[in-house]
Each structure stands twice: as C-alpha cells, then as structure tokens.
Short mmCIF file of C-alpha atoms in Angstrom, two decimals:
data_model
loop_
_atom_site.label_atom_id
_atom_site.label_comp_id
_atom_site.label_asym_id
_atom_site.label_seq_id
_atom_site.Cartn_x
_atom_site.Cartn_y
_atom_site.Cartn_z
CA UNK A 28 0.00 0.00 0.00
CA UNK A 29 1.38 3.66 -0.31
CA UNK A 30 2.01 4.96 2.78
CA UNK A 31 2.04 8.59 2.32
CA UNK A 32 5.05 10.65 4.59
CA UNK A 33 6.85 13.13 4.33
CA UNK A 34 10.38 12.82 2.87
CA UNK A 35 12.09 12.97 5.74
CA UNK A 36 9.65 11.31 8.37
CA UNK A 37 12.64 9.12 10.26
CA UNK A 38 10.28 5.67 9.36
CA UNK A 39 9.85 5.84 5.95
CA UNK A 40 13.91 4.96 4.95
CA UNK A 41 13.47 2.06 7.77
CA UNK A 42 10.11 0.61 5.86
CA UNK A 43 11.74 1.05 2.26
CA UNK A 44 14.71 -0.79 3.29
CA UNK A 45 12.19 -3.71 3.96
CA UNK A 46 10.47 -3.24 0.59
CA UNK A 47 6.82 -1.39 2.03
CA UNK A 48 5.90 1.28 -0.55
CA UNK A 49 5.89 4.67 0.75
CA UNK A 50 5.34 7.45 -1.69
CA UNK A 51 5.53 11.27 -1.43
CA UNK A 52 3.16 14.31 -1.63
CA UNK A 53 3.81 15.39 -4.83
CA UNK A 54 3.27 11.84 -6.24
CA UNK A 55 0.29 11.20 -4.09
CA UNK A 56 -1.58 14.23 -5.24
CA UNK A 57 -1.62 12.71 -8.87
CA UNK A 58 -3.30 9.56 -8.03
CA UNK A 59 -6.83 10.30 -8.30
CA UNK A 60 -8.18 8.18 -5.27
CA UNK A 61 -9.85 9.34 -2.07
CA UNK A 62 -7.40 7.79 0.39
CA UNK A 63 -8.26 6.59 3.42
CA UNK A 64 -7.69 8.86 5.93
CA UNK A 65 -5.76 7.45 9.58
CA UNK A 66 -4.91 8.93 12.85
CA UNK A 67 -2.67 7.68 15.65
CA UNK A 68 -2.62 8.63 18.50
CA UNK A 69 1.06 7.76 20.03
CA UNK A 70 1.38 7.46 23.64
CA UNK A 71 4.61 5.51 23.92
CA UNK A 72 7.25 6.97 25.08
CA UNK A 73 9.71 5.87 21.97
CA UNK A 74 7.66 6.81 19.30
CA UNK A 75 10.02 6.44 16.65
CA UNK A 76 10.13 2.39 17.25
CA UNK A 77 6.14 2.60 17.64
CA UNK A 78 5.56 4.60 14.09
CA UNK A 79 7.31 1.85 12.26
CA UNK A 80 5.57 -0.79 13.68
CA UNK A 81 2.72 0.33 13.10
CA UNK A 82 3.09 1.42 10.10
CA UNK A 83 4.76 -1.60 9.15
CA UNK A 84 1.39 -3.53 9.96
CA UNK A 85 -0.97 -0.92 7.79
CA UNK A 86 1.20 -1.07 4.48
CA UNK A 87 -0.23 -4.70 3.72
CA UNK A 88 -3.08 -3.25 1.44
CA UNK A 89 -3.80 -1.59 -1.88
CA UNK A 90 -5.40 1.06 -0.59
CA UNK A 91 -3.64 4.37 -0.39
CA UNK A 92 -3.53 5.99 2.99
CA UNK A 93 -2.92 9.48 4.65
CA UNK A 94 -1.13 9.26 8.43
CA UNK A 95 -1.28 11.78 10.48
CA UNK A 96 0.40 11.36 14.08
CA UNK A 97 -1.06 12.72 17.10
CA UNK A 98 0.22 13.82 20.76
CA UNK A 99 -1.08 14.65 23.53
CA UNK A 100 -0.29 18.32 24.70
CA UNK A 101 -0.68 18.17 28.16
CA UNK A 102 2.44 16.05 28.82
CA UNK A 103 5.97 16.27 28.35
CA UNK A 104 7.71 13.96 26.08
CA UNK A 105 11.34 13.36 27.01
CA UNK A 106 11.90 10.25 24.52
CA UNK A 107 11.11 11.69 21.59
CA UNK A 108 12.99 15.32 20.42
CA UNK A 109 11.05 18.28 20.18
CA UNK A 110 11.99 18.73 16.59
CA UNK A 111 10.46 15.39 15.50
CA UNK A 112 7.53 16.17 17.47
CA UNK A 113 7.09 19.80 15.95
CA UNK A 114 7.70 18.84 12.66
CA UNK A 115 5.39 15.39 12.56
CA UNK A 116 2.86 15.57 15.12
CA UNK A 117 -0.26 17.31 16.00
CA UNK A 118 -1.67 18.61 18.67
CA UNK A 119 -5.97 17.77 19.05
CA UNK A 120 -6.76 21.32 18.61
CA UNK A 121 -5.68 21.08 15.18
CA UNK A 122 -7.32 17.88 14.23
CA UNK A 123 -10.61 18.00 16.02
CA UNK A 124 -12.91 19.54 13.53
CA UNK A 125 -11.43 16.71 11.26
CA UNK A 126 -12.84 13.70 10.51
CA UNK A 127 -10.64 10.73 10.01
CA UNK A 128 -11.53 6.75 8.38
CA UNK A 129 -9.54 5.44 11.59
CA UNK A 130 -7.90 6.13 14.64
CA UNK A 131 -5.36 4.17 16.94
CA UNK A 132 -4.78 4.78 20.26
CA UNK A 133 -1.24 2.86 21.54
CA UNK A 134 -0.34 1.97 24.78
CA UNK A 135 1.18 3.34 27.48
CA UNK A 136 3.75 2.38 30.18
CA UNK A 137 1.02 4.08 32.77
CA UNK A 138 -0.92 1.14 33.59
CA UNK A 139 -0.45 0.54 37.00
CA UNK A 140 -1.75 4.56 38.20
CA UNK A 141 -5.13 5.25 38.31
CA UNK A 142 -7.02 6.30 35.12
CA UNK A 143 -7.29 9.95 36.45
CA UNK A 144 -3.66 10.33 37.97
CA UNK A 145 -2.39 9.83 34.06
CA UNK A 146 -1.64 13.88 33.82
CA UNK A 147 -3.10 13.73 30.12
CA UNK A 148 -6.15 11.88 31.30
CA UNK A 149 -8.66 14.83 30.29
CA UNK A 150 -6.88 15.79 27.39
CA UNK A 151 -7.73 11.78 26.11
CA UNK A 152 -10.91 11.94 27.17
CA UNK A 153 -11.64 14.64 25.06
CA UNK A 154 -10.33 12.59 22.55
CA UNK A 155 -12.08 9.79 22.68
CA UNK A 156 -15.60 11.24 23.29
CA UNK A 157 -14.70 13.00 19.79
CA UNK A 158 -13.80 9.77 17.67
CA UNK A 159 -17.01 8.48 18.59
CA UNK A 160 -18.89 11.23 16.30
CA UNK A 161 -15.71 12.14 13.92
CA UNK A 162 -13.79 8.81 13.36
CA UNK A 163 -15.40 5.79 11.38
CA UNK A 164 -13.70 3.04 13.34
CA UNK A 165 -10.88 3.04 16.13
CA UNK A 166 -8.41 0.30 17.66
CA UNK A 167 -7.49 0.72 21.20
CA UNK A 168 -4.35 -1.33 21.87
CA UNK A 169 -3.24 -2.67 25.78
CA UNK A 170 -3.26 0.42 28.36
CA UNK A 171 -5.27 2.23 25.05
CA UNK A 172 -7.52 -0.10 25.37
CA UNK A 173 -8.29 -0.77 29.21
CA UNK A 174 -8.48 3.25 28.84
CA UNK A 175 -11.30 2.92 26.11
CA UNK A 176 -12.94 0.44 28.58
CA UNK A 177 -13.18 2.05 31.18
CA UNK A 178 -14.08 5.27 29.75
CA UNK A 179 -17.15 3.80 27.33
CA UNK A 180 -18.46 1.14 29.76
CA UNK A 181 -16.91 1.56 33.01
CA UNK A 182 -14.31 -1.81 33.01
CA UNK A 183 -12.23 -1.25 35.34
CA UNK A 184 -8.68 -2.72 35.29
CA UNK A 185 -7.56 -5.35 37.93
CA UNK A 186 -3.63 -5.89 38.62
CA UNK A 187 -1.61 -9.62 38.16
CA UNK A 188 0.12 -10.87 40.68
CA UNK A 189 3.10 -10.64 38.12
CA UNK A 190 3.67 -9.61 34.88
CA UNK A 191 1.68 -10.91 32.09
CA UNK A 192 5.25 -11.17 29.16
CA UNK A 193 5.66 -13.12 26.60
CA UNK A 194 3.92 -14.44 23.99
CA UNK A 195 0.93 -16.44 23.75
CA UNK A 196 -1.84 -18.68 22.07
CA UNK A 197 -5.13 -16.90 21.86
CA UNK A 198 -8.82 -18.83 20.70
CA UNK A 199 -11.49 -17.58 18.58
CA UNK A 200 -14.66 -17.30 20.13
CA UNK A 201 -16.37 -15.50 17.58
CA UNK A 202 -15.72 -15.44 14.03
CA UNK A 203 -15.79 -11.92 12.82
CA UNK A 204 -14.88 -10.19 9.81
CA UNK A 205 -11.63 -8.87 11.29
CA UNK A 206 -10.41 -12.64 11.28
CA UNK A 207 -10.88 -13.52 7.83
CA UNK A 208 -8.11 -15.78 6.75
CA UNK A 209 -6.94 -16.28 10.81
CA UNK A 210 -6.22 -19.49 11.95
CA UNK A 211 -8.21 -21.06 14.48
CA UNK A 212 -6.02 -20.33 17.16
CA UNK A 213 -3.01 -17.44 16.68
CA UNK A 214 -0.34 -16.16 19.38
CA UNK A 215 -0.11 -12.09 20.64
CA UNK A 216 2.79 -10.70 22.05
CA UNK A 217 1.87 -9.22 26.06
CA UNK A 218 3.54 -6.96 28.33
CA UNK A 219 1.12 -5.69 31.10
CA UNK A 220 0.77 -6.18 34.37
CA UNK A 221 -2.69 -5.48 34.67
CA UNK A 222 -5.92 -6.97 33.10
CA UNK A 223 -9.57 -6.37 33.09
CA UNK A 224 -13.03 -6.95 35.15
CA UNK A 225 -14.07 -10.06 33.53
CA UNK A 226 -16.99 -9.74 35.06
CA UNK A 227 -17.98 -6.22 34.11
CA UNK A 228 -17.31 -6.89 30.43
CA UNK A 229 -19.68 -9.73 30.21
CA UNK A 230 -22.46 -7.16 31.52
CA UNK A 231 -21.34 -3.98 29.19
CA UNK A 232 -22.56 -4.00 25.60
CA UNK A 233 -19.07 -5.21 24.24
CA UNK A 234 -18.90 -8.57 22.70
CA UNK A 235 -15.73 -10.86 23.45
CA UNK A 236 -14.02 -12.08 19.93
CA UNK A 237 -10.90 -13.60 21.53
CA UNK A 238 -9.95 -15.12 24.47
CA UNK A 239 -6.08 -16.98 26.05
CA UNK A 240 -6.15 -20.40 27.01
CA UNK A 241 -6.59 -18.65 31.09
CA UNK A 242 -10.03 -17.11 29.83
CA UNK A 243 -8.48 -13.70 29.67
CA UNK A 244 -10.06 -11.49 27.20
CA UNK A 245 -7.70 -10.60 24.30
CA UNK A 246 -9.97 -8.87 22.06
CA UNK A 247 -12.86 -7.44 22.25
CA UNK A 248 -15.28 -5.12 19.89
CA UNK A 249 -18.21 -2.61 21.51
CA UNK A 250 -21.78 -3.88 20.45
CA UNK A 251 -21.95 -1.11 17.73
CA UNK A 252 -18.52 -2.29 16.50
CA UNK A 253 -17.16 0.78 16.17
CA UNK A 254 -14.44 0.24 18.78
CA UNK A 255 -11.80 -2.14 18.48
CA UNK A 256 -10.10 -3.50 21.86
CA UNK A 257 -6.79 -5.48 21.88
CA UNK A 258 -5.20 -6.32 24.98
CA UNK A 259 -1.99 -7.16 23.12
CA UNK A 260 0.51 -5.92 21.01
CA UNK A 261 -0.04 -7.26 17.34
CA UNK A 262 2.44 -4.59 16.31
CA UNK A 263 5.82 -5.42 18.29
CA UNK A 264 8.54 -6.09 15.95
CA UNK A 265 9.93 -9.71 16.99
CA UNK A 266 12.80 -8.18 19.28
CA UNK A 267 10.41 -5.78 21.13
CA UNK A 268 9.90 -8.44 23.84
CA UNK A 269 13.87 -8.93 24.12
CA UNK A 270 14.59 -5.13 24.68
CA UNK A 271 11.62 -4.65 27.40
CA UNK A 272 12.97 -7.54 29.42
CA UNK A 273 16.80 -6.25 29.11
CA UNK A 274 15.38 -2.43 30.20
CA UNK A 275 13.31 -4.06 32.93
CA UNK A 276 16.42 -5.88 34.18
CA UNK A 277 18.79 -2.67 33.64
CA UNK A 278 16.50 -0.68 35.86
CA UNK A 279 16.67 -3.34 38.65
CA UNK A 280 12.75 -4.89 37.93
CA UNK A 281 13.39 -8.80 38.37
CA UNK A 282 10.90 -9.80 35.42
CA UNK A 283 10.95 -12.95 33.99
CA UNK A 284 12.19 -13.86 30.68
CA UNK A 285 8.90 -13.50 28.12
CA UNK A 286 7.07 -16.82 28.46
CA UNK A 287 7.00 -19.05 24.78
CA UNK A 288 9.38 -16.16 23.40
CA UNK A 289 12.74 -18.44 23.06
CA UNK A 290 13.31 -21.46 21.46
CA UNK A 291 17.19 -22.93 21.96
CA UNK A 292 18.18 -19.64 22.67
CA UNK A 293 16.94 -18.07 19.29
CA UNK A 294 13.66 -16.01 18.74
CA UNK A 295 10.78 -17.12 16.76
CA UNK A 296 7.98 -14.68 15.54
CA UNK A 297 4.94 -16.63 15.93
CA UNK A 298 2.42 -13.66 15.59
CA UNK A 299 3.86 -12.09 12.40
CA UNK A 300 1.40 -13.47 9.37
CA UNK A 301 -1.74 -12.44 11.85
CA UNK A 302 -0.63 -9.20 12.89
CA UNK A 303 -0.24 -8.39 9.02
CA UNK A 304 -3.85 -9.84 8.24
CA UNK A 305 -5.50 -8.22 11.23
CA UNK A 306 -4.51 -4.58 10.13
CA UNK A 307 -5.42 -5.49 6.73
CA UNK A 308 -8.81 -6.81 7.27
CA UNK A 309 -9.40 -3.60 9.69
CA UNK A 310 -8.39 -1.48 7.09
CA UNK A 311 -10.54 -2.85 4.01
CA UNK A 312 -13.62 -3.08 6.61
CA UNK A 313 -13.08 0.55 7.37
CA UNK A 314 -12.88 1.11 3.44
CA UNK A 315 -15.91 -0.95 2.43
CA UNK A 316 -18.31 1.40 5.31
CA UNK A 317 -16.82 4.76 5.18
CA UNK A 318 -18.55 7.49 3.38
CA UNK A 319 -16.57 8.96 0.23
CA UNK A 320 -17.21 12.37 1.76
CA UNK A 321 -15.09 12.80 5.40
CA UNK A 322 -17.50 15.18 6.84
CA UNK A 323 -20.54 12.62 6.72
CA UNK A 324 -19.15 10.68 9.06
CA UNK A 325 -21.03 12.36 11.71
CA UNK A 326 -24.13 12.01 10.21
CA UNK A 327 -23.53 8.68 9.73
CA UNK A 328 -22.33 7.60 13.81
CA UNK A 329 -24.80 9.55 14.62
CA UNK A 330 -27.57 7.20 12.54
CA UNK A 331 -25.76 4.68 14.27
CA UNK A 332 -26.00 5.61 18.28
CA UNK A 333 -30.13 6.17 17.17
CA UNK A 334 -30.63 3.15 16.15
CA UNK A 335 -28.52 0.94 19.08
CA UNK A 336 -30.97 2.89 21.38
#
C-alpha cells in the first residue's frame, strides 16, 4: 500500500529498506483516489520504534492511505525530540474539527496509576468522546484499550500478581470479519501487568471475539462495532519483547524472561502473518463502510447511536 510521509519522516527509509511502498506528496496528489484517511494517537514513550511498527502492519493493502500522528499536549515527552515532534505531530486542537476513516490509540507504560492520575487523562478523554462522532472506526491497543474500557463502559482494570510477558496462544470465540483468513487459534505478544473486570465486560454491551487459554479477554469489539479493543501488542517487531525484558532488568525490575518467546536460545515470531492480516482486514472493513465524503461521518455515527438505542 502507499504509505504517504513526508520525505524525511525518520520511518519511511526504515520501511523502504524492507520493501513497504511509501510514496511522497507530490506523487500522491496525482493519483486520483480518495485515500483513506488514519490517525494515531502515540502514547509511547519511543515513538520512533512505535511509528514503524505500526506502520509496518498498515502497508499490507492496496489502498492508499494518509497518516497523520497525534500527541497529547498536556504532557511532556522526554523520549522523543522536540523537533520530531514539531515537525510530525499534532496537537488535538488542530485535528478536532477533522474527521478521520480510523484512529489508533497505543499503549502506554502508565498502567499501573489510576485512570485519572495519568496527567493527560482529560486531554484523552476529550479525545475519545470525539472519535465516537468524527472517526469511522478506532483500535485501542493494551493500556489504550483498558483506557477505552473504562471510559465507554466503566471496566475497570484489575492488577496480576506478576507480569503478564511473553507471547501467547489466543482462541477464537467468535468469528468476525476482522479474522478472515486467521487461523483457528493465533499467538499475541503481552507486556502488562494489569488486566480487566471479567466480570464487568460480560455485563457492558461489548462482545468478546478472543480469548487466552486462562479465559483472559484478548480482544474485544463494543456492540456497535465501532471500537476495536486489543489487549496485546499485534504490532511489536519480533525483538520488542527482548529489549523490554533487558530495560526491565537494567532498571533493577526482576521480570521474567517472556514466556513461549525463546526457542534454543533463538527467537521465533509466531504472531507475524496475523498481525499483518488483522490490520489489513481492519483497514478494508473501514474502506468498504466509510462514506466517500469525510465530513458525513457524523451524520452517519450519529444514525448509528439512534438506532442501538
């Protein structure tokens, strides 16, 4: 898929090197297509490694697509420079009398504070009561998405004894059109050490699509499917794992090594093929439901919340 960036967006040399077609402005403007429009919203500290992964996931598709990268304003960033943030990000005051095809919200490394002692937690609010009137479709991933929860339908999160790190196998409990072409059963990378009121999600209007071989929900969608939950991280490169338990260990935090991760020493992506197909079907769903013009999107959600009353 072309990925449109800017020349000089850091990522774009990184996913050329790999062969992922990422095309320019000025070539862009002369293919006469409506692309889809996509947001992310990047709350990882290291948002370099996060915009290629991600945007290594959306580029399986022949649909041409617009990124734009959001922050959040009311926090300071000290892992990211000021000059890539400046130059690639925006701020929600300039995006939120946009409409946008998709958002994502990342994770965060905030999970174990209290929703409203994150010092952005208002800001995100904000933005998440607005995607649910400007965006088509949005994918909450890990601390994203126990923040989506518990925002929309009041899950609260519930803390492991230890951390939950490694990879693992994940069933099916629903076939939906997200897992077309999914196997059966498929692995998702984890690194959290909290989870989610199992018992509050079976009474909110969110359906469970996914579960781990413990029960533990892995993904979910809300009733009106316009929010996307995953409690994983479909996007981590297959190293990611490796570097979080060698910082962990650096900074004196006795984790364990990530659980079905090595193999005689040696790394083996297990979660690679589905990762690719999950953004892809999310992408061509969004595609085959959005309107051609941006702007009806509210009209359209708004059609939508009438009718699921």
């Amino acid at each position: 898929m072309p990925i449109r960036l800017e020349p000089d967006f850091p990522a774009k040399s990184v996913l050329e090197s790999e062969d992922i077609f990422a095309i320019d402005n000025s070539r862009a403007e002369h293919q006469d297509i409506r692309p889809l429009k996509l947001l992310i919203l990047n709350l990882m500290p290291n948002k370099i490694d996060t915009e290629i992964h991600l945007l290594r996931l959306i580029s399986q598709s022949p649909l041409q697509i617009d990124v734009d990268f959001l922050k959040v304003a009311s926090h300071e960033h000290k892992h990211t420079s000021k000059n890539h943030l400046d130059k690639f990000y925006l701020d929600f005051s300039q995006v939120k009398e946009t409409c946008y095809d998709g958002l994502i919200i990342t994770g965060a490394p905030v999970e174990q504070m209290a929703f409203e002692d994150v010092d952005y937690w208002p800001e995100l609010v904000e933005i998440m009561e607005w995607s649910q009137s400007s965006v088509t479709s949005v994918v909450h991933i890990c601390w994203g998405a126990q923040a989506g929860l518990y925002y929309h339908f009041g899950v609260d999160k519930v803390p492991f004894r230890e951390k939950l790190f490694g990879i693992y196998k994940q069933d099916i409990e629903h076939q939906f059109r997200l897992f077309r072409g999914f196997d059966d059963r498929f692995w998702m990378p984890q690194s959290r050490y909290t989870g989610i009121n199992e018992e509050q999600v079976r009474q909110a209007k969110i359906k469970v699509i996914a579960k781990d071989e413990e029960e533990r929900s892995a993904i979910l969608i809300s009733e009106d499917e316009h929010d996307v939950f995953l409690m994983g991280h479909f996007e981590y490169a297959t190293d990611t794992l490796e570097k979080e338990y060698l910082r962990d260990h650096e900074r004196g935090i006795d984790t364990a090594k990530p659980a079905n991760y090595y193999e005689n020493g040696k790394i083996y992506n297990y979660w690679r093929a589905q990762a690719h197909l999950f953004y892809h079907n999310w992408l061509n769903d969004v595609y085959q439901i959005t309107p051609y013009r941006l702007e009806k999107i509210r009209e359209l959600q708004k059609e939508r919340k009438l009718r699921s009353i």
